Short mmCIF file of C-alpha atoms in Angstrom, two decimals:
data_model
loop_
_atom_site.label_atom_id
_atom_site.label_comp_id
_atom_site.label_asym_id
_atom_site.label_seq_id
_atom_site.Cartn_x
_atom_site.Cartn_y
_atom_site.Cartn_z
CA MET A 16 175.59 248.42 44.55
CA ASP A 17 175.39 249.55 48.26
CA THR A 18 173.53 247.76 51.37
CA SER A 19 170.87 249.59 51.31
CA THR A 20 170.04 249.20 47.70
CA ILE A 21 170.39 245.67 47.97
CA VAL A 22 168.07 245.20 50.89
CA GLY A 23 165.28 247.28 48.91
CA ILE A 24 165.70 244.46 45.78
CA VAL A 25 165.23 241.72 48.68
CA ILE A 26 162.01 243.68 49.97
CA ALA A 27 160.62 244.18 46.71
CA ALA A 28 161.29 240.43 45.94
CA VAL A 29 159.50 239.10 49.02
CA VAL A 30 156.23 241.21 48.44
CA VAL A 31 156.20 240.05 44.90
CA ILE A 32 156.78 236.24 46.21
CA ALA A 33 153.97 236.94 48.92
CA ALA A 34 151.72 238.73 46.32
CA ILE A 35 151.90 235.68 44.25
CA VAL A 36 151.18 233.11 47.17
CA ILE A 37 147.94 235.48 48.12
CA ALA A 38 146.30 234.97 44.79
CA VAL A 39 147.26 231.13 43.73
CA VAL A 40 145.75 230.63 47.56
CA ALA A 41 142.75 233.09 47.07
CA GLY A 42 142.08 230.75 43.69
CA ARG A 43 142.00 227.95 44.99
CA ARG A 44 139.31 229.21 47.61
CA ARG A 45 137.53 230.34 44.69
CA ALA A 46 137.42 227.07 42.71
CA ALA A 47 136.84 224.94 46.21
CA LYS A 48 133.55 227.10 46.58
CA LYS A 49 132.68 226.61 43.14
CA ALA A 50 132.75 223.20 43.03
CA GLN A 51 130.60 222.84 46.21
CA GLU A 52 127.96 225.24 44.93
CA ALA A 53 127.58 222.95 41.41
CA ALA A 54 127.96 219.83 43.85
CA ALA A 55 124.89 221.37 45.88
CA ALA A 56 123.29 222.01 42.54
CA ALA A 57 123.56 218.89 40.95
CA ALA A 58 121.97 216.91 44.52
CA GLN A 59 119.37 219.04 44.37
CA LYS A 60 118.73 218.37 40.70
CA ARG A 61 118.90 215.01 41.34
CA ALA A 62 116.88 214.84 44.39
CA SER A 63 113.75 216.32 42.19
CA VAL A 64 114.32 214.48 39.38
CA GLU A 65 113.84 211.48 42.31
CA GLY A 66 111.13 212.68 44.09
CA ALA A 67 109.19 213.00 40.14
CA SER A 68 110.18 209.39 39.47
CA GLY A 69 108.98 208.26 42.80
CA THR A 70 105.47 210.59 42.46
CA SER A 71 105.41 208.91 38.59
CA LYS A 72 105.83 205.29 39.62
CA ALA A 73 103.21 206.07 42.50
CA ASP A 74 100.81 207.20 40.01
CA ARG A 75 100.90 204.05 37.31
CA SER A 76 100.90 202.03 40.21
CA ALA A 77 97.33 203.52 41.11
CA LYS A 78 96.37 203.64 37.89
CA ALA A 79 97.18 199.71 37.37
CA THR A 80 95.73 198.55 40.71
CA LYS A 81 92.28 200.20 39.43
CA GLY A 82 92.70 198.58 35.90
CA ALA A 83 93.21 195.00 37.99
CA ALA A 84 90.08 196.07 40.01
CA ALA A 85 87.75 196.87 37.40
CA GLN A 86 88.80 193.80 35.31
CA ALA A 87 87.89 191.53 37.90
CA SER A 88 85.06 193.69 38.93
CA ALA A 89 83.91 192.73 35.49
CA GLN A 90 84.94 189.31 35.59
CA LYS A 91 82.32 188.84 38.80
CA VAL A 92 79.38 190.50 37.12
CA LYS A 93 76.93 187.75 39.39
CA LYS A 94 78.01 189.62 42.36
CA PRO A 95 75.88 192.22 44.06
CA ALA A 96 76.52 195.57 43.16
CA ALA A 97 77.16 196.39 47.08
CA ALA A 98 80.22 194.13 46.77
CA LYS A 99 81.26 195.49 43.99
CA GLU A 100 81.34 199.24 45.24
CA SER A 101 83.07 197.49 47.83
CA ALA A 102 85.91 196.39 46.00
CA GLU A 103 86.38 199.75 43.94
CA LYS A 104 86.56 201.55 47.28
CA GLU A 105 89.15 199.00 48.67
CA SER A 106 90.85 199.52 45.33
CA ALA A 107 91.01 203.10 45.86
CA GLU A 108 91.84 202.99 49.27
CA LYS A 109 94.79 200.97 48.35
CA ALA A 110 96.10 203.39 45.63
CA SER A 111 96.12 205.82 48.01
CA ALA A 112 97.99 203.95 50.02
CA ASP A 113 100.31 203.47 47.45
CA ASN A 114 100.87 206.87 46.81
CA THR A 115 101.24 207.96 50.18
CA ILE A 116 103.93 205.23 50.77
CA SER A 117 105.61 205.61 47.69
CA GLU A 118 105.40 209.60 48.68
CA SER A 119 106.73 209.01 52.21
CA SER A 120 109.24 205.84 52.45
CA GLY A 121 110.50 206.41 49.07
CA THR A 122 110.54 203.07 48.20
CA SER A 123 113.42 201.54 45.54
CA GLU A 124 112.77 201.73 42.17
CA THR A 125 113.92 198.12 41.50
CA GLU A 126 110.74 197.12 44.02
CA VAL A 127 108.36 199.56 42.02
CA GLU A 128 109.51 198.26 38.92
CA THR A 129 108.79 194.54 40.09
CA ALA A 130 105.67 195.49 41.13
CA GLU A 131 104.59 197.34 37.79
CA VAL A 132 105.85 193.74 35.47
CA ALA A 133 103.78 191.48 38.26
CA GLU A 134 100.59 193.91 37.85
CA ALA A 135 101.22 194.07 33.93
CA ALA A 136 101.28 190.35 33.64
CA THR A 137 98.02 190.09 35.63
CA SER A 138 96.17 192.66 33.51
CA GLU A 139 96.60 190.32 29.76
CA THR A 140 94.23 189.52 28.09
CA PRO A 141 93.95 185.47 27.51
CA GLU A 142 93.78 186.38 23.88
CA THR A 143 97.45 187.80 24.12
CA GLU A 144 98.85 184.85 26.07
CA ALA A 145 97.00 182.33 23.21
CA ALA A 146 98.72 184.35 20.20
CA GLU A 147 101.85 184.73 21.95
CA THR A 148 101.83 181.24 22.45
CA GLU A 149 101.11 180.44 18.84
CA ALA A 150 104.14 182.74 17.80
CA SER A 151 106.52 181.04 20.13
CA GLY A 152 105.60 177.57 19.42
CA PRO A 153 106.80 177.03 15.87
CA ALA A 154 110.10 179.16 16.27
CA SER A 155 110.94 176.36 19.26
CA GLU A 156 110.54 173.42 17.33
CA ALA A 157 112.54 174.76 14.41
CA ALA A 158 115.21 175.39 17.01
CA ALA A 159 114.80 172.31 18.79
CA ALA A 160 115.19 170.62 15.26
CA PRO A 161 118.23 168.60 13.93
CA ALA A 162 120.72 170.54 11.50
CA PRO A 163 120.56 168.20 8.31
CA ALA A 164 123.58 165.99 7.81
CA GLU A 165 126.72 167.00 5.33
CA LYS A 166 126.99 165.57 1.94
CA PRO A 167 130.87 164.28 1.72
CA GLU A 168 132.51 164.30 -1.35
CA GLY A 169 132.19 161.46 -3.70
CA LYS A 170 135.61 158.77 -3.82
CA GLN A 171 136.23 159.72 -7.56
CA SER A 172 135.45 163.32 -6.87
CA ARG A 173 138.10 163.13 -4.56
CA LEU A 174 140.82 160.94 -6.02
CA THR A 175 140.84 163.68 -9.25
CA ARG A 176 141.65 166.44 -6.80
CA LEU A 177 143.77 165.13 -4.41
CA ARG A 178 145.98 163.70 -7.00
CA ALA A 179 145.89 167.51 -8.98
CA ARG A 180 147.09 169.06 -5.30
CA LEU A 181 149.37 166.48 -4.87
CA SER A 182 151.25 167.74 -8.22
CA LYS A 183 151.42 171.04 -7.13
CA SER A 184 153.07 170.67 -3.59
CA ALA A 185 156.28 171.06 -5.24
CA ASN A 186 158.09 167.70 -3.93
CA PRO A 187 161.93 168.36 -4.51
CA PHE A 188 162.44 164.50 -4.02
CA GLY A 189 161.43 163.66 -8.14
CA LYS A 190 162.52 166.97 -9.41
CA ALA A 191 166.40 166.43 -7.41
CA LEU A 192 166.49 162.82 -9.45
CA PHE A 193 165.03 164.10 -12.55
CA ALA A 194 167.51 167.41 -13.07
CA ILE A 195 170.18 164.51 -11.95
CA LEU A 196 169.10 161.70 -14.53
CA THR A 197 168.81 163.78 -17.96
CA LYS A 198 172.28 164.60 -17.64
CA ASP A 199 174.29 163.69 -20.77
CA ASN A 200 177.00 161.38 -19.49
CA LEU A 201 176.41 160.30 -15.73
CA SER A 202 179.56 160.29 -13.38
CA GLU A 203 179.83 157.93 -10.76
CA THR A 204 179.47 161.17 -8.56
CA ASP A 205 176.01 161.87 -9.97
CA TRP A 206 175.04 157.89 -9.33
CA GLU A 207 175.75 158.44 -5.66
CA ASP A 208 173.54 161.71 -5.90
CA ILE A 209 170.98 159.75 -6.70
CA GLU A 210 171.23 156.86 -4.16
CA ASP A 211 171.30 160.06 -1.51
CA THR A 212 168.30 161.74 -2.90
CA LEU A 213 166.32 158.66 -2.82
CA ILE A 214 167.09 158.03 1.15
CA LEU A 215 166.99 161.16 1.93
CA ALA A 216 163.41 160.68 0.87
CA ASP A 217 163.00 157.80 2.89
CA VAL A 218 162.26 155.52 0.47
CA GLY A 219 165.24 152.87 2.60
CA THR A 220 168.77 152.05 1.85
CA ASP A 221 167.65 148.42 -0.01
CA ALA A 222 164.59 150.27 -2.20
CA SER A 223 167.05 152.93 -3.25
CA GLU A 224 169.70 150.80 -4.48
CA GLN A 225 167.72 148.73 -6.25
CA ILE A 226 166.44 151.61 -8.05
CA VAL A 227 169.87 152.95 -8.87
CA ASP A 228 171.21 149.33 -10.04
CA GLU A 229 167.91 149.35 -12.60
CA LEU A 230 168.88 152.97 -14.11
CA ARG A 231 172.61 152.23 -13.94
CA ALA A 232 171.40 149.06 -16.29
CA ASP A 233 168.97 150.97 -18.19
CA ALA A 234 171.63 153.49 -18.71
CA ARG A 235 173.96 150.98 -20.04
CA VAL A 236 171.67 149.83 -22.82
CA ASN A 237 170.15 153.09 -24.01
CA SER A 238 172.81 155.78 -23.38
CA SER A 239 171.07 158.58 -24.85
CA LYS A 240 167.39 159.23 -24.11
CA THR A 241 165.24 162.36 -23.94
CA PRO A 242 163.81 164.20 -20.59
CA ALA A 243 160.70 162.41 -21.39
CA GLU A 244 162.15 158.67 -22.17
CA VAL A 245 164.09 159.42 -18.79
CA ARG A 246 160.98 160.98 -16.82
CA ALA A 247 159.17 157.59 -18.51
CA THR A 248 161.83 155.26 -17.09
CA LEU A 249 162.02 156.59 -13.39
CA ARG A 250 158.23 156.84 -13.48
CA ARG A 251 157.85 153.08 -13.89
CA MET A 252 160.64 152.38 -11.64
CA LEU A 253 158.85 154.07 -8.97
CA LEU A 254 155.42 152.66 -9.78
CA GLU A 255 157.21 149.07 -9.35
CA GLN A 256 158.79 149.79 -5.99
CA VAL A 257 155.00 151.33 -5.05
CA GLY A 258 153.59 148.71 -6.28
CA GLU A 259 151.12 150.11 -8.56
CA ASP A 260 148.63 146.40 -8.68
CA THR A 261 148.85 145.97 -5.08
CA ASP A 262 145.22 145.45 -3.33
CA ARG A 263 145.08 148.73 -1.46
CA SER A 264 140.67 148.22 -0.69
CA LEU A 265 139.56 148.62 2.60
CA ALA A 266 137.60 145.48 4.08
CA ALA A 267 134.75 147.33 4.55
CA GLU A 268 131.89 144.84 3.35
CA ARG A 269 129.64 142.92 5.97
CA ASP A 270 130.69 139.38 5.61
CA ASP A 271 128.62 135.98 4.73
CA ALA A 272 127.18 136.44 7.97
CA ARG A 273 125.87 140.19 7.71
CA HIS A 274 128.16 141.18 10.38
CA PRO A 275 129.63 145.30 10.69
CA SER A 276 132.85 145.44 9.58
CA VAL A 277 135.51 146.56 12.33
CA ILE A 278 138.13 149.07 11.70
CA ILE A 279 140.19 149.95 14.68
CA MET A 280 142.77 153.15 14.21
CA VAL A 281 146.28 153.12 15.88
CA GLY A 282 149.27 154.84 16.48
CA VAL A 283 151.45 157.04 18.21
CA ASN A 284 150.33 160.76 19.05
CA GLY A 285 149.67 163.10 17.21
CA THR A 286 149.55 161.64 14.05
CA GLY A 287 145.82 162.43 13.39
CA LYS A 288 143.88 159.43 14.36
CA THR A 289 140.53 160.78 15.29
CA THR A 290 140.64 163.03 12.40
CA THR A 291 141.51 160.24 10.38
CA ALA A 292 138.69 158.50 11.54
CA GLY A 293 136.48 161.11 11.19
CA LYS A 294 137.48 161.20 7.60
CA LEU A 295 136.78 158.12 6.92
CA ALA A 296 133.00 158.10 8.73
CA ARG A 297 132.43 160.44 6.32
CA LEU A 298 133.99 158.52 3.13
CA PHE A 299 131.69 155.59 3.83
CA VAL A 300 128.78 157.41 3.94
CA ALA A 301 129.53 159.25 1.03
CA GLU A 302 129.68 155.43 -0.43
CA GLY A 303 126.17 154.76 1.11
CA LYS A 304 127.10 152.75 4.46
CA SER A 305 125.89 153.06 7.53
CA VAL A 306 128.33 153.88 10.29
CA VAL A 307 129.06 153.22 13.89
CA LEU A 308 132.27 155.88 15.51
CA GLY A 309 133.62 154.12 18.91
CA ALA A 310 135.51 156.87 21.13
CA ALA A 311 138.27 154.25 22.69
CA ASP A 312 140.48 157.00 23.59
CA THR A 313 139.52 157.70 26.95
CA PHE A 314 143.35 159.39 28.01
CA ARG A 315 142.19 162.66 25.93
CA ALA A 316 140.11 164.98 27.33
CA ALA A 317 138.51 166.08 24.18
CA ALA A 318 139.32 163.25 22.27
CA ALA A 319 135.68 161.92 22.39
CA ASP A 320 134.39 165.18 21.48
CA GLN A 321 136.30 165.70 18.94
CA LEU A 322 134.80 162.40 17.39
CA GLU A 323 131.03 163.17 18.20
CA THR A 324 131.48 166.44 16.13
CA TRP A 325 132.74 164.17 13.31
CA GLY A 326 129.87 162.37 13.43
CA SER A 327 127.34 164.77 14.11
CA HIS A 328 128.08 166.19 10.84
CA VAL A 329 127.66 163.26 8.52
CA GLY A 330 125.02 161.71 11.21
CA VAL A 331 126.40 159.21 12.66
CA PRO A 332 126.35 157.65 15.99
CA VAL A 333 129.39 157.47 18.40
CA VAL A 334 129.68 155.37 21.53
CA ARG A 335 131.83 157.31 23.87
CA ALA A 336 132.64 156.37 28.23
CA ASP A 337 130.66 158.30 30.84
CA HIS A 338 133.66 159.58 32.14
CA ASP A 339 137.50 160.24 31.06
CA GLY A 340 140.21 157.30 31.56
CA ALA A 341 137.43 154.64 31.92
CA ASP A 342 138.21 151.21 30.27
CA PRO A 343 139.05 151.20 26.18
CA ALA A 344 138.40 148.02 25.82
CA SER A 345 135.06 148.42 27.42
CA VAL A 346 133.91 151.53 25.37
CA ALA A 347 135.16 149.10 21.93
CA PHE A 348 133.02 146.19 23.09
CA ASP A 349 129.78 148.60 23.77
CA ALA A 350 130.75 150.18 20.23
CA ALA A 351 130.83 146.76 18.75
CA GLN A 352 127.17 145.59 20.36
CA LYS A 353 125.96 148.97 19.08
CA ALA A 354 127.32 148.28 15.78
CA ILE A 355 125.05 145.27 15.78
CA ASP A 356 121.79 146.16 17.32
CA ALA A 357 121.96 149.33 14.51
CA ASP A 358 122.94 146.54 11.80
CA ALA A 359 125.87 149.12 10.72
CA ASP A 360 127.99 148.00 7.63
CA VAL A 361 131.33 149.85 9.34
CA LEU A 362 132.50 150.51 12.85
CA ILE A 363 135.34 152.28 13.31
CA ILE A 364 137.09 152.26 16.86
CA ASP A 365 139.67 154.87 17.48
CA THR A 366 142.16 154.10 20.03
CA ALA A 367 144.35 156.42 21.90
CA GLY A 368 147.77 157.58 20.69
CA ARG A 369 150.65 155.78 22.51
CA LEU A 370 154.47 155.31 22.24
CA GLN A 371 155.56 152.66 21.14
CA ASN A 372 158.08 152.03 23.12
CA LYS A 373 155.34 151.65 26.43
CA ALA A 374 155.19 148.14 26.45
CA ASN A 375 151.85 148.17 28.41
CA LEU A 376 149.81 150.46 26.23
CA MET A 377 151.17 148.47 23.72
CA ASP A 378 149.52 145.44 25.33
CA GLU A 379 146.27 147.29 25.92
CA LEU A 380 145.88 147.49 22.22
CA GLY A 381 146.02 143.51 21.97
CA LYS A 382 143.14 143.90 24.68
CA ILE A 383 140.77 145.94 22.84
CA ARG A 384 141.33 143.54 19.83
CA ARG A 385 140.57 140.44 21.87
CA VAL A 386 137.58 142.10 23.76
CA VAL A 387 136.18 143.23 20.07
CA GLU A 388 136.47 139.97 18.79
CA LYS A 389 134.46 138.45 21.13
CA LYS A 390 131.46 139.85 19.21
CA LEU A 391 132.98 140.87 15.99
CA PRO A 392 135.75 139.82 13.78
CA VAL A 393 137.92 142.66 13.17
CA ASP A 394 138.75 143.10 9.33
CA GLU A 395 141.01 146.22 9.36
CA VAL A 396 143.73 147.95 11.69
CA LEU A 397 144.98 150.68 10.15
CA LEU A 398 148.14 152.34 11.00
CA VAL A 399 147.78 156.31 10.89
CA LEU A 400 151.79 157.56 10.10
CA ASP A 401 152.78 161.11 9.91
CA ALA A 402 154.43 161.68 6.55
CA THR A 403 156.59 164.02 7.88
CA THR A 404 158.68 161.76 10.34
CA GLY A 405 160.10 159.56 7.74
CA GLN A 406 161.98 156.52 8.84
CA ASN A 407 160.84 156.88 12.40
CA GLY A 408 157.90 155.91 11.08
CA MET A 409 159.21 152.41 9.94
CA VAL A 410 159.71 152.12 13.90
CA GLN A 411 156.36 152.67 15.13
CA ALA A 412 154.97 150.32 12.27
CA LYS A 413 157.11 147.44 13.34
CA VAL A 414 156.20 148.04 17.03
CA PHE A 415 152.28 148.50 16.48
CA SER A 416 152.53 145.17 13.86
CA GLU A 417 154.18 143.16 16.43
CA ALA A 418 151.29 143.92 19.04
CA ILE A 419 148.02 144.17 17.25
CA GLY A 420 148.42 142.97 13.49
CA VAL A 421 148.33 146.40 11.38
CA THR A 422 146.58 145.03 8.35
CA GLY A 423 147.30 148.70 6.02
CA VAL A 424 148.76 152.33 6.58
CA ALA A 425 146.86 155.85 6.39
CA LEU A 426 149.33 157.89 5.47
CA THR A 427 148.62 161.84 6.78
CA LYS A 428 149.98 165.08 5.89
CA LEU A 429 151.56 163.77 2.99
CA ASP A 430 151.19 166.91 1.02
CA GLY A 431 153.23 169.07 3.64
CA SER A 432 156.54 166.37 3.42
CA ALA A 433 159.03 166.01 1.27
CA LYS A 434 159.52 161.98 2.80
CA GLY A 435 156.76 160.37 0.33
CA GLY A 436 159.69 157.49 -0.45
CA ILE A 437 158.29 155.91 3.24
CA VAL A 438 155.07 154.92 0.75
CA ILE A 439 158.03 152.58 -0.34
CA SER A 440 159.97 151.75 2.41
CA VAL A 441 156.63 151.01 4.94
CA GLN A 442 155.82 148.77 2.61
CA LYS A 443 158.63 146.67 2.03
CA GLU A 444 159.45 146.70 5.58
CA LEU A 445 155.79 145.28 6.49
CA GLY A 446 154.24 143.84 3.71
CA VAL A 447 151.09 145.70 4.07
CA PRO A 448 149.95 148.13 1.38
CA VAL A 449 149.43 152.26 2.52
CA LYS A 450 145.46 152.35 1.65
CA LEU A 451 144.89 155.87 2.38
CA VAL A 452 146.24 159.32 2.28
CA GLY A 453 145.35 162.71 3.39
CA LEU A 454 146.72 165.88 1.62
CA GLY A 455 145.05 168.64 3.90
CA GLU A 456 143.13 169.66 6.53
CA GLY A 457 139.65 170.04 4.59
CA PRO A 458 136.71 167.27 5.86
CA ASP A 459 137.11 165.44 2.81
CA ASP A 460 140.67 165.89 2.08
CA LEU A 461 141.37 161.28 2.64
CA ALA A 462 141.14 159.82 0.02
CA PRO A 463 142.33 156.01 -1.29
CA PHE A 464 145.65 156.15 -2.25
CA ASP A 465 146.37 155.97 -5.58
CA PRO A 466 150.08 154.51 -6.66
CA ALA A 467 150.13 156.26 -9.85
CA GLY A 468 148.82 159.91 -8.87
CA PHE A 469 151.31 159.33 -6.39
CA VAL A 470 154.21 158.90 -8.54
CA ASP A 471 152.87 161.91 -10.70
CA GLY A 472 152.38 163.91 -7.88
CA ILE A 473 156.64 163.20 -7.28
CA LEU A 474 157.50 163.97 -10.32
CA GLY A 475 155.80 166.96 -11.30
CA ASP A 476 153.19 166.09 -13.55
#
C-alpha cells in the first residue's frame, strides 16, 4: 500500500469523526433548547394557575366578608337604616380593596387560607357550636375514664396450670435418675452416676449423699422392683427432701391490731424482683386483698415505672420517689404510711438489686427494714432467686439472710432450668422454705410452691 492511499484513508477517517462530533454537538444543542422551552412552558402554566388561584381566593374572601357584614346587620336590626347602608357600603369597599390587594400584591396562600378559616369561624351559628359541644362532651369523658382493672387468675387455677407446665418442661434431672434406677443390677459406677446427677442438679452434696444412701438401702431390701415401684420410691425420697409438710404460707393476713401485712422483696440484679412483686400483687388481688406497692428501687430508672404498670392493671396504688436516686428507706417509710392510711391488707416493697458482696448496699437493706418497722412490723422478707443460677444462688441466699433476715424464697425461671434441685439445697442451708415459684413470663405465671407438683414435674409425670 503506497503513501497516497494511506493518506487518503486517514483523511476519510478524520472526516467521519468530525461528522460524528458535529452531529453529537448539534443533538445536545437541540435537547438543551427543548428543555428550555419545556421549562418556560411549565413556568408560564404555573404562573397562570397561581393567578387563577389568587383571584379565586380573593373572590371567596369577598363573599365571606359580605356574609359576615350581612349577619352583623341582621343582628343589629334596631340600628337606623342609614347605619345599615353605611355598613354594607363599607363591606363592599373592603371586599373590593381585598380583591385589588390580592391581585396586585400576590398575598401568600398561607395568609389567605388563615383569613378564610377565621372568617368561616366567625360565621358559624350558635346552634352549630352547641351541637359540636354536645357531640364532643361524651367522647372526652369516655377518653378520660380509667380502663377497668384486670381480673387476675385464681390460686387454684394457677396451681393446676403451672403443675401441668412443669411436667412438660422435660427436666433431664428426673429422667436421668429414673434411667439408672430401672437397671436390673446397679454397679458402683451406677451409684456414682446417681450421686453426680443429683449434684449437677444443684441438690447439694449433703442431700445427694443422703438420697443415695437411702436408695442403696432400699435396693438391698427390695432387689427386684418394677419401674413403677422404683419411681414411687424415688418420688417419696425427693418429697422428703423438699419438705412436703413444710409451712409455705405467706404472712399476708392482718395481725390482731389490724395492721397491714408487710412483705419486702430482695435479691441480686436480674432475678426478676420487680416483676415478681407485680405478679404477687396480682395474686393477692385475686384473693380479694387490697394491696399497696412501694417502689423503693430508686437506682434503676425504669423500676418505678415498671411497678406502676403492674399496679395499674389491677388497680393497685404505687408509692414512688419524685426523682431517681432518692433514699429508698424514705420511699419505704412513705409506702408504709400510705398502706396505713388506705387501710390496705398487704404492703409489698420492691428494693434495688444488689450484689451480695457489696457491704454498704447490704447494710442499706437493714436500714429499710428498720425504717419500715417504725410504722409497721415486717412480716415477710422474700429472697427472689433465679433457678438458672444454680449453687451461686446459695451464696446469695446466705448473705441476704444475714443482712435482713430472709423468711422465704421466690424461685423464678424454674421452667427453663435443669437446676431445680436448688429447691432442696436452699431449704437445707437456710432453713427457710421456697414459698413461690415462677414458671413463665405471663402476668399470672406465679403461684405458691407445690412440693408434690414439683417432684412429679421432675419425674415427668
